[in-house]
């Protein structure tokens, strides 16, 4: 969404409207910052509470309704004709980010109901493959449509993809309504607070879940830092331009596709905890290699971006599977919602840290925060495994 807004803003500001309607020279940066803020706020303010409703509603119906609403929420963008209407992007981004707070926990909560436990790692890995495929071909299709038919065509096609997804989800035959944990409590706010606290207690009483939340915070710090400093790293250290930046993103998406296939094959042959541990260690190591040894070799950076896509899938697949296995179905929406909140909060903290340190010591040393943090996560979980804080193969909470 950020890239789309930035591209559209530049087009609108390129002379297709009178000079008095032009934004200031820094307007594109301000616009991008506004979009990032609009996309992050719902995660911080709503995600944890959205999980409460995900654990009350039938998950398939939730996903269908959210997809339909996501498609409808894009329609106002067809009315954008000049940079003066950029505020519509803020509104649409905020609405979409709010809706996603319900979709993501519902998706993660529903997946364990669709496959047997021994196939859950492969299912998560293949789900990641789908996401990377969209990352690879979506921008190219969007760029072609924008050039050939304008923003309205991009919006309508994007809306149609959400509605197609809703139709496909409707074909799922599995019932995905969670079992109520207690009798309803009269009063909406009282019941909401009670259910929310019950979800937090699930996290507090499970050593593995508590460690995974610590890991989420550490990883989010690094992700927030790299979000601020990646473009300066590419332009100032690698001496690359916008085209090379796009190639790097495509390379990582290709690696993600390969990773989806590899991890879906490796998954049943290992445990999700080991997958998460070694995925973190390998990702962090390759990340540090990219940021420290590719300044004179952009081609090596491109190759490493393909390779790093594989442990990226291992991290996400191992992490999601661990949470799914350790959380009873009745609480999965709340636990995944709380994870989204933690990651959003610490991503903002990481953004702030990187913004300050980037000015003081430079982008190159500071961007290493991402790789270092993933190595720390891997070592922390490896230590927890060795001292017996967590089990290599966590017992499924489905029968709890």
XYZ file of C-alpha atoms in Angstrom:
400
model
C 0.000 0.000 0.000
C 2.868 2.398 0.759
C 4.505 1.784 -2.615
C 1.192 2.221 -4.393
C 0.480 5.545 -2.686
C 3.972 6.850 -3.349
C 3.743 5.929 -7.041
C 0.298 7.464 -7.453
C 1.377 10.609 -5.621
C 4.293 11.110 -8.006
C 1.993 10.676 -11.002
C -0.548 13.132 -9.656
C 2.219 15.609 -8.912
C 3.879 15.304 -12.334
C 1.974 18.094 -14.036
C -1.475 16.584 -14.596
C -3.078 19.268 -12.388
C -2.525 23.037 -11.932
C 0.664 24.166 -10.106
C -1.274 25.536 -7.135
C -2.460 21.995 -6.407
C 1.049 20.579 -6.151
C 2.336 19.260 -2.869
C 5.592 20.520 -1.323
C 8.861 18.913 -2.368
C 8.756 16.649 0.694
C 5.124 15.763 0.107
C 5.906 12.235 -1.015
C 7.816 11.525 2.202
C 5.027 13.019 4.303
C 2.442 11.018 2.383
C 4.362 7.781 2.859
C 4.783 8.474 6.567
C 1.076 9.158 6.900
C 0.233 5.885 5.178
C 2.592 3.947 7.457
C 0.990 5.540 10.510
C -2.522 4.793 9.238
C -1.576 1.165 8.640
C 0.099 0.677 12.034
C -2.405 2.291 14.392
C -5.121 -0.388 14.065
C -2.608 -3.103 14.975
C -1.699 -1.264 18.166
C -5.187 -0.130 19.170
C -7.444 -2.934 17.965
C -5.645 -6.182 17.204
C -5.651 -7.669 20.697
C -9.360 -6.900 21.138
C -10.223 -8.052 17.611
C -8.959 -11.472 18.636
C -11.735 -11.656 21.231
C -14.363 -11.411 18.493
C -12.473 -13.850 16.265
C -12.821 -16.368 19.112
C -16.593 -15.759 19.243
C -17.440 -15.787 15.540
C -17.327 -18.545 12.968
C -13.890 -18.093 11.372
C -14.841 -18.877 7.790
C -17.715 -16.386 7.852
C -15.401 -13.781 9.391
C -12.848 -14.233 6.607
C -15.496 -14.045 3.898
C -17.096 -10.875 5.294
C -13.711 -9.208 5.820
C -12.651 -9.974 2.237
C -15.877 -8.526 0.878
C -15.421 -5.388 2.980
C -11.765 -5.092 1.974
C -12.805 -5.055 -1.668
C -15.499 -2.451 -1.029
C -13.156 -0.261 1.019
C -10.930 0.276 -2.026
C -13.686 1.725 -4.218
C -13.313 5.336 -2.916
C -9.847 5.409 -4.499
C -11.463 5.446 -7.937
C -12.474 9.051 -7.191
C -8.881 10.248 -6.693
C -8.034 12.779 -9.395
C -5.361 14.991 -7.790
C -2.946 15.184 -4.900
C -5.533 17.248 -3.033
C -7.501 14.022 -2.543
C -4.582 12.158 -1.010
C -6.462 12.100 2.304
C -8.606 9.331 0.787
C -5.581 7.048 0.842
C -5.172 7.644 4.565
C -8.802 6.777 5.207
C -8.757 3.688 2.985
C -5.480 2.475 4.483
C -6.810 2.872 8.028
C -10.054 1.033 7.187
C -8.194 -1.796 5.459
C -5.690 -2.133 8.298
C -8.591 -2.284 10.755
C -10.308 -5.057 8.815
C -7.092 -7.062 8.567
C -6.939 -7.198 12.375
C -9.891 -9.575 12.183
C -8.759 -11.527 9.122
C -5.221 -12.501 10.154
C -6.130 -14.071 13.543
C -9.100 -15.854 11.943
C -6.866 -17.310 9.223
C -4.235 -18.511 11.687
C -6.903 -19.920 14.005
C -8.729 -21.738 11.237
C -5.782 -23.420 9.502
C -5.253 -26.099 12.211
C -8.881 -27.159 11.660
C -8.264 -27.862 7.976
C -5.305 -30.259 8.233
C -4.038 -32.933 10.593
C -1.401 -31.877 13.101
C 1.392 -33.696 11.261
C 0.664 -31.653 8.130
C 0.367 -28.264 9.859
C 3.950 -27.161 9.123
C 3.507 -27.954 5.426
C 0.180 -26.112 5.356
C 1.729 -22.995 6.890
C 4.665 -23.188 4.483
C 2.384 -23.457 1.444
C 0.346 -20.542 2.763
C 3.591 -18.545 2.820
C 4.263 -19.650 -0.759
C 0.937 -18.111 -1.812
C 1.848 -14.823 -0.134
C 5.253 -14.677 -1.835
C 3.693 -15.434 -5.197
C 1.416 -12.437 -4.711
C 4.427 -10.293 -3.725
C 6.221 -11.328 -6.900
C 3.514 -10.849 -9.525
C 1.206 -8.305 -7.860
C 3.400 -5.196 -8.243
C 4.153 -6.032 -11.874
C 0.476 -6.433 -12.725
C -0.372 -3.269 -10.798
C 2.309 -1.292 -12.616
C 1.102 -2.444 -16.022
C -2.506 -1.650 -15.185
C -1.602 1.765 -13.792
C 0.308 2.683 -16.943
C -2.237 1.267 -19.359
C -5.577 2.104 -17.758
C -4.972 4.341 -14.749
C -5.579 4.108 -11.020
C -9.269 3.191 -11.290
C -8.418 -0.011 -13.160
C -5.892 -0.980 -10.488
C -8.451 -0.370 -7.747
C -11.200 -2.380 -9.456
C -8.924 -5.336 -10.165
C -7.613 -5.222 -6.601
C -11.172 -5.192 -5.270
C -12.063 -8.137 -7.492
C -9.201 -10.205 -6.035
C -10.675 -9.799 -2.544
C -14.104 -10.887 -3.753
C -12.640 -13.904 -5.560
C -10.841 -14.836 -2.333
C -14.137 -14.565 -0.436
C -15.794 -16.904 -2.941
C -12.974 -19.441 -2.605
C -13.183 -19.384 1.192
C -16.909 -20.064 0.918
C -16.036 -23.398 -0.689
C -14.365 -24.608 2.520
C -16.640 -27.180 4.134
C -15.026 -27.373 7.605
C -16.964 -25.844 10.495
C -14.764 -23.291 12.218
C -16.843 -21.913 15.077
C -14.783 -22.013 18.306
C -16.223 -23.686 21.353
C -17.248 -21.131 24.022
C -14.935 -21.306 27.031
C -17.432 -20.082 29.643
C -21.045 -19.005 29.918
C -21.740 -15.555 28.472
C -21.496 -12.676 30.918
C -24.182 -9.995 30.669
C -22.908 -6.627 29.482
C -20.846 -6.124 26.340
C -17.897 -4.281 27.905
C -17.723 -6.617 30.905
C -17.695 -9.682 28.717
C -15.152 -8.164 26.336
C -12.798 -7.372 29.226
C -13.230 -10.821 30.734
C -12.554 -12.626 27.458
C -9.567 -10.401 26.711
C -8.021 -11.117 30.119
C -8.640 -14.831 29.628
C -6.584 -14.717 26.438
C -3.726 -12.964 28.245
C -3.792 -15.600 30.983
C -3.288 -18.322 28.370
C -0.079 -16.572 27.324
C 1.102 -15.888 30.876
C 0.704 -19.500 32.015
C 2.505 -21.140 29.063
C 6.353 -20.863 29.120
C 6.650 -21.467 25.376
C 4.068 -18.831 24.464
C 5.739 -16.304 26.772
C 9.090 -16.933 25.095
C 7.504 -16.620 21.658
C 6.093 -13.231 22.629
C 9.560 -12.102 23.728
C 10.893 -13.327 20.389
C 8.152 -11.419 18.553
C 9.209 -8.208 20.304
C 12.902 -8.731 19.478
C 12.172 -9.550 15.834
C 9.846 -6.560 15.479
C 12.546 -4.208 16.769
C 14.815 -5.345 13.951
C 12.065 -5.173 11.362
C 11.230 -1.620 12.410
C 14.876 -0.648 12.050
C 15.303 -2.160 8.606
C 12.076 -0.525 7.452
C 13.643 2.884 8.072
C 17.158 2.165 6.832
C 16.828 -0.305 3.968
C 16.376 2.280 1.226
C 19.319 4.427 2.480
C 21.408 1.234 2.628
C 20.607 0.357 -0.982
C 21.189 3.875 -2.291
C 24.189 4.899 -0.148
C 26.039 1.623 0.477
C 25.128 -0.542 -2.517
C 24.890 2.511 -4.797
C 21.708 1.124 -6.266
C 18.726 2.973 -7.690
C 14.980 2.345 -7.516
C 15.221 -0.384 -10.164
C 17.800 -2.317 -8.146
C 15.654 -1.950 -5.035
C 12.814 -3.576 -6.953
C 15.108 -6.393 -8.059
C 16.081 -7.067 -4.458
C 12.430 -7.277 -3.399
C 11.664 -9.618 -6.288
C 14.699 -11.753 -5.410
C 13.451 -12.209 -1.855
C 9.997 -13.116 -3.154
C 11.584 -15.765 -5.410
C 13.463 -17.076 -2.386
C 10.182 -17.161 -0.502
C 8.616 -19.271 -3.250
C 11.527 -21.700 -3.100
C 11.318 -21.624 0.687
C 7.632 -22.502 0.623
C 8.401 -25.666 -1.337
C 11.511 -26.552 0.697
C 9.945 -25.986 4.116
C 6.773 -27.860 3.175
C 9.031 -30.847 2.437
C 11.356 -30.401 5.441
C 8.573 -29.575 7.914
C 7.251 -33.102 8.555
C 10.846 -34.284 9.079
C 11.655 -31.902 11.924
C 9.887 -30.026 14.720
C 8.438 -26.512 14.369
C 10.643 -25.352 17.270
C 13.846 -26.458 15.533
C 12.541 -24.965 12.304
C 12.057 -21.634 14.060
C 15.423 -21.779 15.856
C 17.573 -22.638 12.855
C 15.533 -20.433 10.546
C 16.287 -17.481 12.853
C 19.997 -18.308 13.098
C 20.432 -18.792 9.351
C 18.353 -15.733 8.474
C 20.269 -13.534 10.915
C 23.636 -14.771 9.621
C 22.748 -14.188 5.959
C 21.256 -10.818 6.861
C 24.531 -9.756 8.472
C 26.421 -10.964 5.401
C 24.184 -8.845 3.163
C 24.674 -5.702 5.201
C 28.437 -6.124 5.759
C 29.968 -7.897 2.748
C 28.055 -6.800 -0.358
C 28.969 -3.114 -0.703
C 31.337 -3.898 -3.602
C 29.290 -6.803 -4.951
C 25.637 -5.932 -5.703
C 25.309 -9.236 -7.556
C 26.134 -11.104 -4.349
C 23.477 -9.076 -2.546
C 20.937 -10.188 -5.146
C 21.918 -13.848 -4.718
C 21.788 -13.628 -0.932
C 18.335 -12.058 -1.119
C 17.123 -15.154 -2.956
C 18.773 -17.463 -0.410
C 17.509 -15.537 2.635
C 13.935 -16.041 1.456
C 14.182 -19.720 2.434
C 14.905 -19.275 6.191
C 12.378 -16.441 6.185
C 9.687 -19.005 5.428
C 11.164 -21.315 8.060
C 10.865 -18.614 10.726
C 7.270 -17.717 9.925
C 6.161 -21.321 9.474
C 7.843 -22.555 12.656
C 6.537 -19.626 14.698
C 2.915 -19.872 13.537
C 2.861 -23.645 13.959
C 4.230 -23.394 17.506
C 1.535 -20.897 18.481
C -1.184 -22.988 16.847
C -0.061 -26.175 18.584
C 0.290 -24.600 22.002
C -3.019 -22.692 21.963
C -6.436 -24.301 22.329
C -8.801 -23.447 19.485
C -11.029 -21.350 21.747
C -8.148 -18.909 22.392
C -6.211 -18.826 19.104
C -7.793 -15.611 17.836
C -6.851 -13.750 21.020
C -3.303 -15.088 21.097
C -2.599 -14.222 17.459
C -4.251 -10.828 17.935
C -1.992 -10.125 20.909
C 1.041 -11.122 18.846
C 0.073 -8.572 16.185
C -0.195 -5.867 18.839
C 3.215 -6.684 20.335
C 4.896 -6.723 16.939
C 3.327 -3.426 15.895
C 4.360 -1.714 19.127
C 7.952 -2.896 18.984
C 8.217 -2.203 15.262
C 7.441 1.433 16.047
C 10.052 1.387 18.834
C 12.563 -0.081 16.374
C 11.671 2.611 13.856
C 12.369 5.296 16.456
C 15.658 3.724 17.549
C 16.836 3.377 13.950
C 15.815 6.929 13.104
C 17.967 8.288 15.940
C 20.936 5.926 15.602
C 20.883 6.256 11.820
C 21.585 9.960 12.215
C 24.202 9.470 14.934
C 26.238 6.480 13.700
C 24.893 6.028 10.166
C 22.578 3.661 8.312
C 25.113 0.881 7.769
C 25.945 0.038 11.416
C 22.358 0.535 12.598
C 20.747 -1.707 9.988
C 22.671 -4.644 11.473
C 20.136 -4.530 14.305
C 17.859 -6.766 12.237
C 20.308 -9.598 11.630
C 21.702 -9.407 15.155
C 18.231 -9.606 16.676
C 17.342 -12.728 14.714
C 20.568 -14.396 15.858
C 19.655 -13.450 19.445
C 16.192 -14.984 18.978
C 17.669 -18.225 17.651
C 20.191 -18.465 20.502
C 17.538 -17.646 23.115
C 15.226 -20.405 21.895
C 18.128 -22.842 21.531
C 19.132 -22.140 25.143
C 15.512 -22.595 26.268
C 15.415 -25.953 24.497
C 18.701 -27.122 25.979
C 17.840 -26.220 29.585
C 14.366 -27.734 29.335
C 12.253 -24.561 29.437
C 10.428 -25.759 26.337
C 9.977 -29.108 24.610
C 11.286 -29.834 21.130
C 7.874 -31.044 20.056
C 5.202 -29.041 21.899
C 2.095 -30.970 22.858
C -0.919 -29.806 20.889
C -3.357 -27.793 22.945
C -6.248 -28.914 20.784
C -7.194 -31.520 23.357
C -6.678 -29.296 26.392
